[in-house]
Amino acid sequence: MTNEEIRLAGPADVPRVKSVTDAAYHHYIERIGVVPQPMERDHAAAVAAGQVYVTGDPVTGLVVVEERADHLYLDNIAVHPDAQGTGVGGRLLRFVDAHARALGLPEVRLYTNALMWENQKIYPKYGYEVVERRVDGPYDRVHYRKRLG
């Protein structure tokens, strides 16, 4: 397997999915004042449901997606800090677009915490537009969508 491939995660990937997610989000705990939700997800259940795609050997990046009736929901994208800035995130975002198209879905939706300002600079570069900003419990979120043409 090359580092360029993106594949469906299997049960053996669960520990690395958790460690990459934790490494990617841990620095946000102090900034946002709560543990980011991706760190608290049941990674084994998401893998078992066929929602997790990974890249790298060992895994350096991942996406968690959920097929909805009218869009693909991007629940999580995480790149290990050692691989950030190497194009892994961009490849994963392009994969999500292609996956949505293959499923016949017209758009991708996601949200990010308003205090994760780095993400708010990245998503528009990949064609995402802000839909709304909404507070959900302790989380102040910016919601995005990308219409696929």
Tab-separated table of C-alpha atoms in Angstrom:
chain	number	residue	atom	x	y	z
A	1	MET	CA	0.000	0.000	0.000
A	2	THR	CA	1.289	3.444	-0.867
A	3	ASN	CA	0.748	6.564	1.191
A	4	GLU	CA	-1.441	7.926	-1.630
A	5	GLU	CA	-4.234	5.360	-1.355
A	6	ILE	CA	-7.433	6.099	0.520
A	7	ARG	CA	-9.232	2.989	1.666
A	8	LEU	CA	-12.130	1.907	3.836
A	9	ALA	CA	-10.905	1.394	7.399
A	10	GLY	CA	-11.075	-2.033	8.983
A	11	PRO	CA	-11.175	-3.203	12.596
A	12	ALA	CA	-7.366	-3.306	12.815
A	13	ASP	CA	-7.293	0.436	12.017
A	14	VAL	CA	-9.421	1.483	15.015
A	15	PRO	CA	-6.494	2.181	17.413
A	16	ARG	CA	-4.736	4.321	14.827
A	17	VAL	CA	-7.988	6.115	13.880
A	18	LYS	CA	-8.340	7.061	17.546
A	19	SER	CA	-4.697	8.101	17.945
A	20	VAL	CA	-4.688	10.247	14.779
A	21	THR	CA	-7.973	11.892	15.778
A	22	ASP	CA	-6.720	12.586	19.301
A	23	ALA	CA	-3.412	13.979	18.033
A	24	ALA	CA	-5.146	16.205	15.474
A	25	TYR	CA	-7.657	17.675	17.939
A	26	HIS	CA	-5.929	17.629	21.337
A	27	HIS	CA	-4.502	21.150	21.041
A	28	TYR	CA	-8.041	22.536	20.663
A	29	ILE	CA	-9.168	21.441	24.145
A	30	GLU	CA	-7.676	24.463	25.884
A	31	ARG	CA	-8.779	26.878	23.161
A	32	ILE	CA	-12.446	25.844	23.001
A	33	GLY	CA	-12.776	24.838	26.648
A	34	VAL	CA	-14.244	21.381	25.971
A	35	VAL	CA	-13.084	18.145	24.406
A	36	PRO	CA	-13.784	18.303	20.646
A	37	GLN	CA	-16.536	15.863	19.714
A	38	PRO	CA	-14.418	13.837	17.240
A	39	MET	CA	-12.226	12.784	20.172
A	40	GLU	CA	-15.265	11.371	21.977
A	41	ARG	CA	-16.753	9.425	19.067
A	42	ASP	CA	-17.066	5.645	19.097
A	43	HIS	CA	-14.403	4.987	16.459
A	44	ALA	CA	-14.990	1.224	16.428
A	45	ALA	CA	-18.687	1.743	15.684
A	46	ALA	CA	-17.936	4.222	12.878
A	47	VAL	CA	-15.442	1.791	11.326
A	48	ALA	CA	-17.931	-1.078	11.651
A	49	ALA	CA	-20.582	1.077	9.951
A	50	GLY	CA	-18.284	1.649	6.954
A	51	GLN	CA	-18.049	5.397	7.592
A	52	VAL	CA	-14.265	5.743	8.024
A	53	TYR	CA	-11.715	6.044	5.226
A	54	VAL	CA	-7.996	6.214	5.934
A	55	THR	CA	-4.747	6.986	4.182
A	56	GLY	CA	-1.149	6.185	4.995
A	57	ASP	CA	0.717	3.188	6.334
A	58	PRO	CA	0.623	3.692	9.227
A	59	VAL	CA	-2.560	5.764	9.037
A	60	THR	CA	-1.774	9.492	8.874
A	61	GLY	CA	-5.183	10.844	7.886
A	62	LEU	CA	-8.836	9.938	7.878
A	63	VAL	CA	-12.348	11.054	7.101
A	64	VAL	CA	-15.609	9.963	8.677
A	65	VAL	CA	-18.611	10.380	6.395
A	66	GLU	CA	-22.306	9.652	6.690
A	67	GLU	CA	-24.597	9.256	3.699
A	68	ARG	CA	-27.771	11.298	4.116
A	69	ALA	CA	-30.796	11.529	1.802
A	70	ASP	CA	-29.687	14.755	0.105
A	71	HIS	CA	-25.996	15.155	0.985
A	72	LEU	CA	-22.844	13.519	2.282
A	73	TYR	CA	-22.082	14.665	5.813
A	74	LEU	CA	-18.385	14.999	6.590
A	75	ASP	CA	-18.360	14.259	10.305
A	76	ASN	CA	-14.614	14.350	10.783
A	77	ILE	CA	-11.404	14.955	8.903
A	78	ALA	CA	-8.200	14.433	10.844
A	79	VAL	CA	-4.556	14.524	9.809
A	80	HIS	CA	-1.801	13.581	12.224
A	81	PRO	CA	0.254	16.689	13.125
A	82	ASP	CA	3.395	15.061	11.669
A	83	ALA	CA	1.668	14.886	8.255
A	84	GLN	CA	-0.068	18.278	8.281
A	85	GLY	CA	1.008	20.554	5.453
A	86	THR	CA	1.908	17.640	3.163
A	87	GLY	CA	-1.310	17.551	1.125
A	88	VAL	CA	-3.017	14.714	3.013
A	89	GLY	CA	-5.985	16.883	4.022
A	90	GLY	CA	-6.519	18.130	0.478
A	91	ARG	CA	-6.455	14.594	-0.896
A	92	LEU	CA	-9.003	13.540	1.727
A	93	LEU	CA	-11.309	16.458	0.874
A	94	ARG	CA	-11.110	15.625	-2.848
A	95	PHE	CA	-11.899	11.999	-1.972
A	96	VAL	CA	-15.010	13.101	-0.072
A	97	ASP	CA	-16.195	15.043	-3.136
A	98	ALA	CA	-15.637	12.023	-5.381
A	99	HIS	CA	-17.366	9.727	-2.894
A	100	ALA	CA	-20.416	12.003	-2.737
A	101	ARG	CA	-20.584	12.126	-6.533
A	102	ALA	CA	-20.311	8.328	-6.740
A	103	LEU	CA	-23.273	8.087	-4.375
A	104	GLY	CA	-25.236	10.522	-6.560
A	105	LEU	CA	-25.367	13.175	-3.828
A	106	PRO	CA	-25.392	16.848	-4.862
A	107	GLU	CA	-23.450	18.323	-1.931
A	108	VAL	CA	-21.171	17.793	1.042
A	109	ARG	CA	-21.926	19.374	4.416
A	110	LEU	CA	-19.783	19.807	7.505
A	111	TYR	CA	-19.295	22.064	10.469
A	112	THR	CA	-16.346	23.231	12.511
A	113	ASN	CA	-16.016	24.934	15.845
A	114	ALA	CA	-15.923	28.718	15.474
A	115	LEU	CA	-12.705	28.792	17.520
A	116	MET	CA	-10.967	26.448	15.089
A	117	TRP	CA	-10.125	29.392	12.856
A	118	GLU	CA	-7.546	27.431	10.873
A	119	ASN	CA	-10.372	25.348	9.406
A	120	GLN	CA	-12.297	28.462	8.448
A	121	LYS	CA	-9.377	29.438	6.214
A	122	ILE	CA	-9.101	25.985	4.636
A	123	TYR	CA	-12.657	25.017	3.710
A	124	PRO	CA	-13.394	27.996	1.418
A	125	LYS	CA	-10.234	27.138	-0.560
A	126	TYR	CA	-11.899	23.814	-1.388
A	127	GLY	CA	-15.197	25.330	-2.479
A	128	TYR	CA	-17.130	25.292	0.797
A	129	GLU	CA	-19.430	28.162	1.650
A	130	VAL	CA	-20.698	29.204	5.057
A	131	VAL	CA	-24.363	28.357	5.558
A	132	GLU	CA	-24.844	29.496	9.152
A	133	ARG	CA	-23.270	29.854	12.555
A	134	ARG	CA	-25.159	28.154	15.376
A	135	VAL	CA	-24.540	27.313	19.023
A	136	ASP	CA	-25.243	23.673	19.915
A	137	GLY	CA	-24.786	23.193	23.666
A	138	PRO	CA	-21.190	24.100	24.530
A	139	TYR	CA	-20.179	24.220	20.843
A	140	ASP	CA	-20.219	27.360	18.694
A	141	ARG	CA	-20.255	25.961	15.158
A	142	VAL	CA	-19.836	27.301	11.656
A	143	HIS	CA	-21.773	25.157	9.173
A	144	TYR	CA	-20.526	24.734	5.585
A	145	ARG	CA	-21.697	23.150	2.384
A	146	LYS	CA	-20.145	22.447	-0.955
A	147	ARG	CA	-22.418	22.022	-3.927
A	148	LEU	CA	-21.059	19.527	-6.405
A	149	GLY	CA	-21.600	20.466	-10.052
